[in-house]
Amino acid sequence: MNNFIIKEIYKDINNGLSKKKLKFRFAPEPNGVLHLGHVKAIYINFKLAKIFKCKINLRFDDTNPKNENLFYVRNIIDNIKWLGFKWDKLSFTSDYFLILYKWAKKLIIYNKAYIQYYNPKKNKYYNVYDIDKNLYYFNNMKLGKYDENLFVLRANISKELPNYHLKNPIIYRVIKKNHYKTLNNWCIYPTYDWAHGQSDYIEKISHSLCSIEFQNHKPLYNLFINYIYNKNFNSLKPKQIEFSKLNIIDTITSKRQFNYLIKKKIIKNYEDPRLSTINSFKKKGYKSISIINFIKKRGFTKRNYNISIKTLDIEVKKHFIKTAPILMVIFNPIKLIITNFKKQYVKWIKLNNKNKIPFTRYIYIEYDDFKLKHDHTFYRLSFKNYIRLKYSYIIKAYKIKKKKNIIKKIYCKIYKNIKSKKIKSTIQWVSSNFIKKIKILNYKYIFFKKNKIYNINSIKSIIGYTDNISIKNLKINKIYQFLRIGFFSFSKKNNFIKILYMKKKY
RNA sequence: AGACUCGUGGUGUAAUGGUAAGCACAUCAGAUUUUGAUUCUGACAGUUAAGGUUCGAAUCCUUACGAGUCUACCA
């Protein structure tokens, strides 16, 4: 693995940064569940810690109680574990609220921050210039004397930055809602800008990786670090490095959109197969290795790009082609009569030590696997082609029965002296005496485009058939290959979820 | 509109200023195959453009063009 982030770190090492001081962190806000987009940030941080054999923190960036809660904290912890990563220390930005507050007070004293208040009657904003007054108002904010949206603390750096919105950014605001962790201890909360870099500094993070939209905040990040930096404490200045995030065009990775779908009752929970949450992947039986490999292959750059969620299928398929047990399933059955096979007789075909399947005179095959007209690009069953029934006999058709111009039955014979090499096609079948109906959930990913939702009604139920012997031994949440059709996850009794279809070339 | 960032085959990436721009996926052929899958072999195809610096530029500089992020009491 080689990318610009690693190179930048090596550059820092060559410039004198001690390898022992390297430390990383993954810092999500607990305001939503983990999805595919997060995995990129998770992977790079944990991977770097492994490469450089250094520590990594999992820090919850919980500075806004309005939409954070313990459910999300647990979800994120569980899912990072499931992905196979371990952190050295679990921390919370809310652990640092007191020191952040003290630093903010110092900012006021050094004239680097000031109170701005809003007078609703006059519809006007006022800045406070006097230091003592600023301290007084800030203390009142902390005591909860003001309602939300009236008083804020702003940094005073207008001359130092060209970026308009970073000129005098808000660093503290009043939020009167209980925090899931600090409860009602606080009613003022630091903003991202006044919390993130500082937390990195406190935790002695050497490199703070984030996605590209934070690059505009970098000057502010560095400036605030300089404000609080104290070289007596063996501390180091953390460095922010930005990389482009995963832009997936045909699925949802926004918390706002997830919540909208739940509110509208389009989805019930985060396990819905139409989502690209880690929970959904888990439920579908994906292995974390497939997701990690997918992320690995994207690489890390600063370029912005759009990719399709379908490219994840390539990795998913790669894994399951090796591991998924095979099941013979028919979607559109047509009846076959093997006229030279004994009536009433059941031949048990041994697949392995555990499993066997029944073969009988009457079986079903897929409707598309038979063609009446001869065509030499068609390898499957016809009056001319010999084909093999998987695990079983070589047959050829010789007669059909039609009803209202639709083929209802195909008469075939077993041929025992045909050489295997001549057989171009092998197809799946199910004995009619042992047939079992199954339900398959077919879904498409939901996504938003220009405020329009696509694939809302994208969960469809399909009926399929297999034999009632094989289905008894299936395990829930395990992936099975439906021979020549695709990969399906066994969700509950007689129910499957489609994962992906095989390529059809014919 | 400004500020910041980024432009390498169809897609995602690689190349201390130094070999003939490498790899993977996709696509298309051929071989193998009790899955028209897989596997194997091969083909296809690229440095946004123009100038400059240099013995030598994907890489450094300038301009143009294109894309993204931001201009929140979200992170």
Coordinates of C-alpha atoms (C1' of nucleotides) in Angstrom, one line a residue:
Chain A
M1 CA 0.0 0.0 0.0
N2 CA 1.3 3.4 -0.9
N3 CA -0.5 6.7 -0.9
F4 CA 0.0 10.3 -0.4
I5 CA -0.9 10.1 3.3
I6 CA 1.8 7.6 4.1
K7 CA 4.3 9.6 2.1
E8 CA 3.3 12.8 4.0
I9 CA 3.9 10.9 7.3
Y10 CA 7.3 9.7 6.2
K11 CA 8.1 13.2 5.2
D12 CA 7.3 14.3 8.7
I13 CA 9.5 11.5 10.1
N14 CA 12.4 12.6 7.9
N15 CA 11.9 16.1 9.1
G16 CA 12.5 15.0 12.7
L17 CA 9.1 13.8 14.0
S18 CA 9.9 10.8 16.3
K19 CA 8.2 7.6 15.2
K20 CA 7.3 7.1 18.8
K21 CA 5.1 10.1 18.7
L22 CA 2.9 8.8 15.9
K23 CA -0.7 8.4 16.9
F24 CA -4.0 8.3 15.0
R25 CA -7.7 8.5 15.8
F26 CA -11.0 7.7 14.3
A27 CA -13.5 10.4 15.4
P28 CA -17.1 9.9 14.4
E29 CA -20.0 11.9 15.7
P30 CA -22.5 9.5 17.3
N31 CA -25.4 10.9 15.3
G32 CA -26.0 8.1 12.9
V33 CA -25.2 4.5 12.1
L34 CA -22.0 3.5 10.2
H35 CA -22.2 3.1 6.5
L36 CA -19.9 2.2 3.6
G37 CA -18.6 5.8 3.5
H38 CA -17.3 5.6 7.0
V39 CA -15.3 2.4 6.3
K40 CA -12.9 4.4 4.3
A41 CA -11.9 6.6 7.2
I42 CA -11.9 3.7 9.6
Y43 CA -9.7 1.6 7.3
I44 CA -7.0 4.2 6.7
N45 CA -6.7 5.2 10.4
F46 CA -6.5 1.7 11.7
K47 CA -4.3 0.6 8.8
L48 CA -1.8 3.4 9.5
A49 CA -1.7 2.5 13.2
K50 CA -0.8 -1.0 12.1
I51 CA 1.8 0.1 9.5
F52 CA 3.6 2.4 12.0
K53 CA 2.9 0.1 15.0
C54 CA 1.5 3.0 17.0
K55 CA -1.6 3.7 19.0
I56 CA -5.0 4.7 17.8
N57 CA -8.0 6.1 19.7
L58 CA -11.6 5.8 19.0
R59 CA -13.0 9.1 19.9
F60 CA -16.7 10.1 19.8
D61 CA -17.0 13.6 18.7
D62 CA -20.0 14.4 20.7
T63 CA -20.3 18.2 20.9
N64 CA -23.9 18.6 19.8
P65 CA -26.4 16.9 22.1
K66 CA -29.3 17.6 19.7
N67 CA -28.8 14.5 17.6
E68 CA -26.4 12.3 19.5
N69 CA -27.2 9.3 21.6
L70 CA -25.9 6.1 23.1
F71 CA -27.6 3.9 20.5
Y72 CA -25.3 5.3 17.9
V73 CA -22.3 5.0 20.1
R74 CA -23.0 1.3 20.5
N75 CA -23.8 0.8 16.9
I76 CA -20.4 2.4 15.9
I77 CA -18.5 0.3 18.4
D78 CA -20.1 -2.9 17.4
N79 CA -19.6 -2.3 13.7
I80 CA -16.0 -1.3 14.0
K81 CA -15.4 -4.5 15.9
W82 CA -17.2 -6.5 13.2
L83 CA -15.0 -4.9 10.6
G84 CA -12.1 -6.4 12.5
F85 CA -10.4 -3.3 14.0
K86 CA -9.2 -2.7 17.6
W87 CA -8.5 0.6 19.2
D88 CA -6.2 1.3 22.1
K89 CA -8.3 3.9 23.9
L90 CA -12.0 4.8 23.8
S91 CA -12.6 8.5 24.4
F92 CA -15.2 11.2 24.1
T93 CA -14.8 14.8 23.2
S94 CA -17.3 15.5 26.0
D95 CA -14.5 14.3 28.4
Y96 CA -12.8 17.5 27.6
F97 CA -15.6 20.0 28.0
L98 CA -14.1 21.5 31.1
I99 CA -10.7 22.2 29.7
L100 CA -12.2 23.5 26.5
Y101 CA -14.2 25.9 28.5
K102 CA -11.2 27.1 30.5
W103 CA -9.3 27.6 27.2
A104 CA -12.2 29.6 25.8
K105 CA -12.1 31.9 28.9
K106 CA -8.4 32.5 28.3
L107 CA -9.2 33.4 24.8
I108 CA -11.6 36.1 26.1
I109 CA -8.9 37.4 28.5
Y110 CA -6.4 37.7 25.7
N111 CA -9.0 39.4 23.6
K112 CA -9.2 36.6 21.1
A113 CA -12.8 35.8 21.6
Y114 CA -15.9 37.9 22.2
I115 CA -19.6 37.6 22.9
Q116 CA -22.2 38.4 20.3
Y117 CA -25.8 38.7 21.3
Y118 CA -29.0 39.1 19.4
N119 CA -31.8 41.5 20.3
P120 CA -35.0 40.1 18.8
K121 CA -37.0 43.2 19.4
K122 CA -34.6 45.3 17.4
N123 CA -33.6 42.3 15.2
K124 CA -30.0 43.3 15.6
Y125 CA -26.7 41.7 16.6
Y126 CA -24.3 43.3 19.1
N127 CA -20.7 42.6 19.7
V128 CA -19.2 43.0 23.2
Y129 CA -15.8 44.6 23.4
D130 CA -15.1 44.9 27.1
I131 CA -13.2 41.9 28.5
D132 CA -14.9 41.9 31.9
K133 CA -18.3 42.1 30.3
N134 CA -17.4 39.3 27.9
L135 CA -16.5 37.1 30.9
Y136 CA -19.7 38.1 32.7
Y137 CA -21.9 37.1 29.7
F138 CA -19.9 33.9 29.0
N139 CA -20.4 32.9 32.6
N140 CA -24.1 33.6 32.4
M141 CA -24.3 31.5 29.2
K142 CA -22.7 28.7 31.2
L143 CA -25.2 29.1 34.0
G144 CA -28.1 28.8 31.6
K145 CA -29.4 32.3 32.0
Y146 CA -29.9 32.8 28.2
D147 CA -32.1 30.9 25.8
E148 CA -30.8 29.3 22.7
N149 CA -29.9 31.5 19.7
L150 CA -29.3 34.7 21.7
F151 CA -25.7 34.5 22.9
V152 CA -22.7 33.0 21.2
L153 CA -18.9 33.2 21.8
R154 CA -17.0 34.0 18.6
A155 CA -13.3 33.8 18.0
N156 CA -11.7 37.2 17.1
I157 CA -9.4 36.5 14.2
S158 CA -10.7 38.7 11.4
K159 CA -7.4 40.0 10.3
E160 CA -5.7 36.7 10.1
L161 CA -7.8 34.8 7.6
P162 CA -9.0 35.6 4.1
N163 CA -11.8 33.0 4.3
Y164 CA -14.9 35.0 5.1
H165 CA -16.8 32.3 7.0
L166 CA -13.7 31.6 9.1
K167 CA -13.1 35.2 10.1
N168 CA -15.0 35.2 13.4
P169 CA -16.3 31.6 13.8
I170 CA -18.6 30.7 16.6
I171 CA -16.9 28.5 19.1
Y172 CA -19.5 28.3 21.8
R173 CA -23.3 28.2 21.6
V174 CA -26.2 27.6 24.0
I175 CA -28.0 24.2 23.6
K176 CA -30.5 23.4 26.2
K177 CA -30.8 19.7 25.8
N178 CA -29.4 17.0 28.0
H179 CA -26.2 15.4 26.6
Y180 CA -26.3 11.6 26.6
K181 CA -23.1 11.5 28.5
T182 CA -22.6 14.8 30.5
L183 CA -26.4 14.9 31.1
N184 CA -27.4 18.4 32.3
N185 CA -23.9 19.5 33.4
W186 CA -23.6 21.9 30.5
C187 CA -25.8 24.1 28.5
I188 CA -23.1 25.6 26.4
Y189 CA -21.3 23.4 23.9
P190 CA -18.1 24.0 21.8
T191 CA -18.4 23.8 18.1
Y192 CA -16.5 21.4 15.9
D193 CA -13.8 24.0 15.2
W194 CA -13.2 24.6 18.9
A195 CA -13.3 21.0 19.9
H196 CA -11.8 18.8 17.3
G197 CA -8.2 20.1 17.0
Q198 CA -8.1 20.6 20.7
S199 CA -9.1 17.0 21.4
D200 CA -6.4 15.9 19.0
Y201 CA -3.9 18.0 20.9
I202 CA -5.0 16.6 24.3
E203 CA -4.8 13.1 23.0
K204 CA -1.4 13.8 21.4
I205 CA -2.7 12.7 18.0
S206 CA 0.1 13.2 15.4
H207 CA -2.0 13.1 12.3
S208 CA -5.7 13.8 12.2
L209 CA -7.2 12.4 9.0
C210 CA -10.5 13.8 7.7
S211 CA -12.4 14.1 4.5
I212 CA -11.8 16.8 2.0
E213 CA -14.7 19.1 3.0
F214 CA -12.7 20.1 6.1
Q215 CA -9.8 21.5 4.1
N216 CA -11.3 24.9 4.4
H217 CA -11.1 24.6 8.2
K218 CA -7.4 23.7 8.2
P219 CA -6.1 27.3 8.8
L220 CA -8.5 27.5 11.7
Y221 CA -7.4 24.1 13.0
N222 CA -3.8 25.2 13.0
L223 CA -4.5 28.6 14.4
F224 CA -6.4 27.2 17.4
I225 CA -3.7 24.6 18.0
N226 CA -1.2 27.5 18.2
Y227 CA -3.4 29.3 20.7
I228 CA -3.3 26.4 23.2
Y229 CA 0.1 24.9 22.3
N230 CA 2.4 24.6 25.3
K231 CA 5.8 23.2 24.6
N232 CA 6.5 22.5 28.3
F233 CA 4.2 19.5 28.2
N234 CA 6.1 17.3 25.7
S235 CA 3.2 17.9 23.4
L236 CA 3.1 18.0 19.6
K237 CA 1.0 19.9 17.1
P238 CA -1.4 17.5 15.4
K239 CA -1.5 17.8 11.6
Q240 CA -4.7 17.6 9.7
I241 CA -4.6 15.6 6.4
E242 CA -7.6 15.5 4.2
F243 CA -8.5 12.8 1.7
S244 CA -11.5 12.5 -0.7
K245 CA -14.4 10.6 0.6
L246 CA -16.4 7.8 -1.0
N247 CA -19.0 9.3 -3.2
I248 CA -21.5 6.6 -4.0
I249 CA -24.0 7.7 -6.5
D250 CA -26.7 5.0 -6.2
T251 CA -27.2 4.5 -2.5
I252 CA -27.7 6.6 0.6
T253 CA -24.9 7.6 2.9
S254 CA -26.5 10.5 4.6
K255 CA -28.0 10.4 8.0
R256 CA -30.6 12.9 7.1
Q257 CA -31.9 10.7 4.3
F258 CA -31.8 7.6 6.5
N259 CA -34.0 9.4 9.0
Y260 CA -36.3 10.7 6.4
L261 CA -36.9 7.2 5.1
I262 CA -37.6 5.9 8.6
K263 CA -39.9 8.8 9.4
K264 CA -41.8 8.1 6.2
K265 CA -41.9 4.4 7.1
I266 CA -40.3 3.5 3.8
I267 CA -37.7 1.5 5.8
K268 CA -38.2 0.0 9.2
N269 CA -34.6 0.0 10.4
Y270 CA -31.0 0.3 9.5
E271 CA -30.9 -3.4 8.4
D272 CA -33.0 -2.8 5.4
P273 CA -31.2 -4.5 2.4
R274 CA -31.8 -1.4 0.3
L275 CA -29.3 0.6 2.4
S276 CA -25.6 0.5 2.4
T277 CA -25.2 0.5 6.2
I278 CA -22.9 -1.9 7.9
N279 CA -25.9 -3.3 9.6
S280 CA -27.5 -4.1 6.3
F281 CA -24.3 -5.8 5.0
K282 CA -24.2 -7.8 8.2
K283 CA -27.8 -8.9 7.8
K284 CA -27.2 -9.9 4.2
G285 CA -24.4 -12.1 5.2
Y286 CA -21.6 -10.1 3.7
K287 CA -18.1 -10.7 5.1
S288 CA -16.1 -7.7 6.4
I289 CA -13.2 -8.8 4.2
S290 CA -15.2 -8.0 1.1
I291 CA -15.9 -4.5 2.3
I292 CA -12.4 -3.9 3.4
N293 CA -11.0 -5.2 0.0
F294 CA -13.4 -2.9 -1.8
I295 CA -12.1 0.1 0.2
K296 CA -8.5 -0.9 -0.2
K297 CA -8.8 -1.0 -4.0
R298 CA -10.3 2.5 -4.2
G299 CA -7.1 3.9 -2.7
F300 CA -6.6 7.3 -1.1
T301 CA -6.2 10.5 -2.9
K302 CA -7.5 14.1 -2.9
R303 CA -9.5 13.6 -6.1
N304 CA -13.2 13.6 -6.0
Y305 CA -14.9 10.8 -7.8
N306 CA -18.3 9.0 -8.1
I307 CA -18.6 5.3 -8.0
S308 CA -21.5 2.9 -8.1
I309 CA -22.4 0.7 -5.2
K310 CA -22.5 -2.1 -7.7
T311 CA -18.7 -2.2 -7.8
L312 CA -18.9 -3.6 -4.3
D313 CA -20.6 -6.7 -5.8
I314 CA -17.3 -7.6 -7.5
E315 CA -15.6 -8.1 -4.1
V316 CA -18.6 -9.7 -2.5
K317 CA -18.9 -12.2 -5.4
K318 CA -15.1 -13.0 -5.2
H319 CA -15.5 -14.2 -1.7
F320 CA -18.8 -16.1 -2.1
I321 CA -17.8 -17.9 -5.3
K322 CA -15.2 -19.7 -3.2
T323 CA -17.3 -20.2 0.0
A324 CA -21.0 -20.4 -0.8
P325 CA -22.6 -23.9 -0.9
I326 CA -24.6 -24.7 -4.0
L327 CA -28.4 -25.1 -4.1
M328 CA -30.4 -25.9 -7.2
V329 CA -33.3 -23.5 -7.6
I330 CA -35.8 -23.0 -10.4
F331 CA -37.7 -19.7 -10.9
N332 CA -39.9 -20.5 -13.9
P333 CA -40.5 -24.2 -13.8
I334 CA -41.3 -26.4 -16.8
K335 CA -42.0 -30.1 -16.4
L336 CA -39.7 -32.7 -17.7
I337 CA -40.6 -36.4 -18.1
I338 CA -37.7 -38.8 -18.3
T339 CA -39.5 -41.6 -20.1
N340 CA -36.8 -44.2 -19.7
F341 CA -36.6 -43.7 -15.9
K342 CA -38.7 -46.0 -13.7
K343 CA -42.0 -44.7 -12.4
Q344 CA -42.3 -44.4 -8.6
Y345 CA -38.5 -44.9 -8.2
V346 CA -36.4 -42.5 -6.2
K347 CA -32.7 -42.4 -6.9
W348 CA -30.7 -40.7 -4.1
I349 CA -27.7 -38.9 -5.4
K350 CA -24.9 -38.4 -2.9
L351 CA -23.4 -34.9 -3.0
N352 CA -21.0 -35.4 -0.1
N353 CA -20.9 -37.1 3.3
K354 CA -23.8 -35.2 4.6
N355 CA -26.2 -34.4 1.8
K356 CA -28.1 -36.2 -0.9
I357 CA -30.8 -35.2 -3.3
P358 CA -33.6 -37.2 -4.8
F359 CA -33.9 -37.8 -8.6
T360 CA -37.3 -39.0 -10.1
R361 CA -39.0 -39.6 -13.4
Y362 CA -40.8 -36.2 -13.2
I363 CA -38.5 -33.2 -12.6
Y364 CA -38.6 -29.4 -13.2
I365 CA -36.1 -27.3 -15.0
E366 CA -35.9 -23.6 -15.8
Y367 CA -38.2 -22.6 -18.7
D368 CA -35.4 -20.7 -20.5
D369 CA -33.2 -23.7 -20.5
F370 CA -35.2 -25.3 -23.3
K371 CA -35.5 -24.1 -26.8
L372 CA -37.6 -25.6 -29.5
K373 CA -35.9 -24.1 -32.5
H374 CA -32.4 -25.2 -33.1
D375 CA -29.7 -22.5 -32.8
H376 CA -26.0 -23.3 -32.6
T377 CA -25.3 -20.5 -30.1
F378 CA -27.7 -22.2 -27.7
Y379 CA -26.0 -24.9 -25.7
R380 CA -28.9 -26.0 -23.4
L381 CA -31.8 -28.5 -23.8
S382 CA -33.3 -28.9 -27.3
F383 CA -34.1 -31.7 -29.7
K384 CA -30.5 -31.6 -30.9
N385 CA -28.4 -30.9 -27.8
Y386 CA -27.4 -33.4 -25.2
I387 CA -27.1 -31.8 -21.8
R388 CA -26.3 -32.8 -18.3
L389 CA -28.5 -32.5 -15.4
K390 CA -26.2 -31.3 -12.6
Y391 CA -24.9 -34.2 -10.5
S392 CA -26.9 -36.6 -12.7
Y393 CA -27.8 -38.0 -16.1
I394 CA -27.1 -36.8 -19.7
I395 CA -30.4 -36.3 -21.4
K396 CA -32.0 -35.1 -24.7
A397 CA -35.5 -34.0 -25.5
Y398 CA -37.6 -35.7 -28.2
K399 CA -41.2 -34.5 -27.8
I400 CA -43.2 -31.7 -26.3
K401 CA -46.8 -31.2 -25.2
K402 CA -48.4 -27.8 -25.8
K403 CA -51.5 -26.2 -24.4
K404 CA -52.8 -23.1 -26.1
N405 CA -49.5 -22.8 -27.9
I406 CA -47.5 -22.8 -24.6
I407 CA -45.1 -25.6 -23.9
K408 CA -46.3 -27.5 -20.9
K409 CA -44.2 -30.7 -20.8
I410 CA -41.0 -31.9 -22.3
Y411 CA -40.3 -35.6 -22.9
C412 CA -36.7 -36.6 -22.5
K413 CA -34.6 -39.7 -22.5
I414 CA -31.4 -40.6 -20.5
Y415 CA -28.4 -41.4 -22.7
K416 CA -25.8 -43.4 -20.9
N417 CA -23.2 -43.8 -23.6
I418 CA -22.5 -40.2 -24.5
K419 CA -19.0 -39.0 -23.9
S420 CA -18.8 -36.2 -21.3
K421 CA -16.6 -34.1 -23.4
K422 CA -19.4 -33.5 -25.9
I423 CA -21.7 -32.0 -23.4
K424 CA -21.6 -28.2 -23.5
S425 CA -24.1 -27.4 -20.8
T426 CA -25.1 -28.5 -17.3
I427 CA -28.3 -27.2 -15.8
Q428 CA -30.1 -27.3 -12.5
W429 CA -33.3 -29.3 -11.8
V430 CA -35.7 -30.2 -9.0
S431 CA -37.6 -33.4 -8.5
S432 CA -41.4 -32.8 -8.7
N433 CA -42.1 -35.2 -5.9
F434 CA -39.9 -33.3 -3.5
I435 CA -40.5 -29.8 -4.6
K436 CA -40.6 -26.9 -2.1
K437 CA -41.7 -23.4 -2.6
I438 CA -39.3 -20.6 -1.4
K439 CA -39.6 -16.8 -1.3
I440 CA -36.9 -14.6 -2.4
L441 CA -36.6 -10.9 -1.5
N442 CA -35.3 -9.0 -4.4
Y443 CA -34.2 -5.4 -3.7
K444 CA -32.5 -2.4 -5.3
Y445 CA -30.6 0.2 -3.5
I446 CA -32.6 3.3 -2.6
F447 CA -31.0 6.6 -3.5
F448 CA -31.8 10.3 -3.8
K449 CA -31.1 12.3 -6.9
K450 CA -32.1 16.0 -7.2
N451 CA -34.4 15.6 -4.2
K452 CA -36.2 12.7 -5.9
I453 CA -36.2 9.3 -4.3
Y454 CA -35.4 6.3 -6.5
N455 CA -36.4 2.7 -5.9
I456 CA -38.7 3.3 -3.0
N457 CA -40.8 0.3 -3.9
S458 CA -37.8 -1.7 -4.8
I459 CA -38.4 -4.7 -2.6
K460 CA -40.1 -7.4 -4.6
S461 CA -40.9 -10.9 -3.6
I462 CA -40.1 -13.6 -6.1
I463 CA -41.2 -17.3 -5.9
G464 CA -38.7 -20.0 -6.5
Y465 CA -38.6 -23.8 -6.1
T466 CA -36.1 -26.2 -4.6
D467 CA -36.3 -29.6 -3.0
N468 CA -37.4 -30.1 0.5
I469 CA -34.4 -32.1 1.5
S470 CA -31.6 -29.6 0.8
I471 CA -33.5 -26.8 2.4
K472 CA -33.6 -28.5 5.8
N473 CA -29.9 -28.0 6.5
L474 CA -29.5 -24.4 5.7
K475 CA -28.1 -21.9 8.2
I476 CA -29.6 -18.5 8.8
N477 CA -27.7 -15.5 7.4
K478 CA -25.4 -17.8 5.4
I479 CA -24.9 -17.2 1.7
Y480 CA -25.8 -19.9 -0.8
Q481 CA -25.3 -20.0 -4.5
F482 CA -28.4 -20.8 -6.6
L483 CA -26.7 -22.7 -9.3
R484 CA -26.2 -20.5 -12.4
I485 CA -28.5 -17.8 -11.0
G486 CA -26.6 -15.9 -8.3
F487 CA -26.0 -15.6 -4.6
F488 CA -28.7 -15.5 -2.0
S489 CA -28.7 -15.1 1.8
F490 CA -30.9 -17.5 3.8
S491 CA -32.9 -15.1 6.1
K492 CA -35.5 -17.4 7.7
K493 CA -37.6 -20.4 7.1
N494 CA -38.0 -20.8 3.3
N495 CA -37.0 -17.2 2.8
F496 CA -34.0 -15.7 1.0
I497 CA -32.6 -12.3 0.3
K498 CA -31.0 -11.7 -3.1
I499 CA -27.4 -10.6 -2.9
L500 CA -26.4 -10.5 -6.5
Y501 CA -27.0 -12.2 -9.8
M502 CA -24.5 -14.1 -12.0
K503 CA -23.6 -12.5 -15.3
K504 CA -25.8 -13.9 -18.0
K505 CA -24.0 -14.1 -21.3
Y506 CA -26.6 -16.0 -23.3
Chain B
rA1 C1' -18.9 35.4 -7.2
rG2 C1' -14.8 34.6 -4.0
rA3 C1' -11.5 31.3 -1.0
rC4 C1' -9.4 26.5 -0.9
rU5 C1' -8.4 21.8 -3.3
rC6 C1' -8.0 18.4 -7.3
rG7 C1' -7.5 16.9 -13.0
rU8 C1' -3.3 10.0 -15.5
rG9 C1' -7.0 4.4 -20.3
rG10 C1' -14.3 3.5 -19.8
rU11 C1' -13.6 3.2 -14.0
rG12 C1' -10.3 3.4 -9.5
rU13 C1' -5.2 4.0 -8.8
rA14 C1' 0.9 3.7 -9.4
rA15 C1' 5.4 6.2 -11.1
rU16 C1' 12.9 10.4 -5.2
rG17 C1' 12.3 15.5 -12.4
rG18 C1' 15.3 10.0 -15.6
rU19 C1' 13.7 2.8 -18.9
rA20 C1' 9.0 2.0 -23.5
rA21 C1' 3.7 5.7 -18.1
rG22 C1' 2.9 0.2 -14.2
rC23 C1' -1.4 -2.4 -11.6
rA24 C1' -6.6 -3.7 -10.8
rC25 C1' -11.6 -3.6 -12.4
rA26 C1' -14.7 -3.2 -16.7
rU27 C1' -15.1 -4.6 -22.0
rC28 C1' -13.7 -8.0 -26.1
rA29 C1' -11.4 -12.6 -27.8
rG30 C1' -9.2 -17.7 -27.0
rA31 C1' -8.2 -22.1 -23.6
rU32 C1' -10.0 -25.0 -19.4
rU33 C1' -14.6 -26.4 -17.1
rU34 C1' -20.5 -31.3 -14.5
rU35 C1' -22.3 -23.6 -13.3
rG36 C1' -22.3 -19.7 -20.7
rA37 C1' -19.8 -18.9 -13.3
rU38 C1' -14.9 -19.4 -11.6
rU39 C1' -9.8 -20.0 -13.3
rC40 C1' -5.9 -19.2 -17.1
rU41 C1' -3.9 -16.5 -21.5
rG42 C1' -4.2 -12.4 -24.7
rA43 C1' -6.2 -7.8 -26.8
rC44 C1' -8.2 -3.0 -26.1
rA45 C1' -7.3 1.8 -24.1
rG46 C1' -4.4 7.1 -20.7
rU47 C1' -1.0 12.0 -18.5
rU48 C1' -7.4 18.2 -19.7
rA49 C1' -5.1 22.1 -23.2
rA50 C1' -1.4 25.7 -24.6
rG51 C1' 3.1 27.9 -23.3
rG52 C1' 7.6 28.1 -20.2
rU53 C1' 12.0 26.1 -17.1
rU54 C1' 15.3 21.7 -18.1
rC55 C1' 20.0 17.5 -21.4
rG56 C1' 15.2 15.3 -19.8
rA57 C1' 8.3 17.0 -17.3
rA58 C1' 2.5 13.1 -15.6
rU59 C1' 5.7 15.4 -11.9
rC60 C1' 8.2 22.3 -11.3
rC61 C1' 6.1 27.5 -13.2
rU62 C1' 2.2 30.5 -15.9
rU63 C1' -2.4 30.8 -18.3
rA64 C1' -6.9 28.7 -19.9
rC65 C1' -10.5 24.9 -19.3
rG66 C1' -13.1 21.3 -16.2
rA67 C1' -14.5 19.1 -11.3
rG68 C1' -15.2 19.3 -6.0
rU69 C1' -15.6 21.6 -1.0
rC70 C1' -16.9 25.8 1.8
rU71 C1' -19.3 30.9 2.5
rA72 C1' -24.4 26.8 9.4
rC73 C1' -25.4 28.5 16.6
rC74 C1' -23.8 20.3 11.8
rA75 C1' -19.7 17.6 12.1

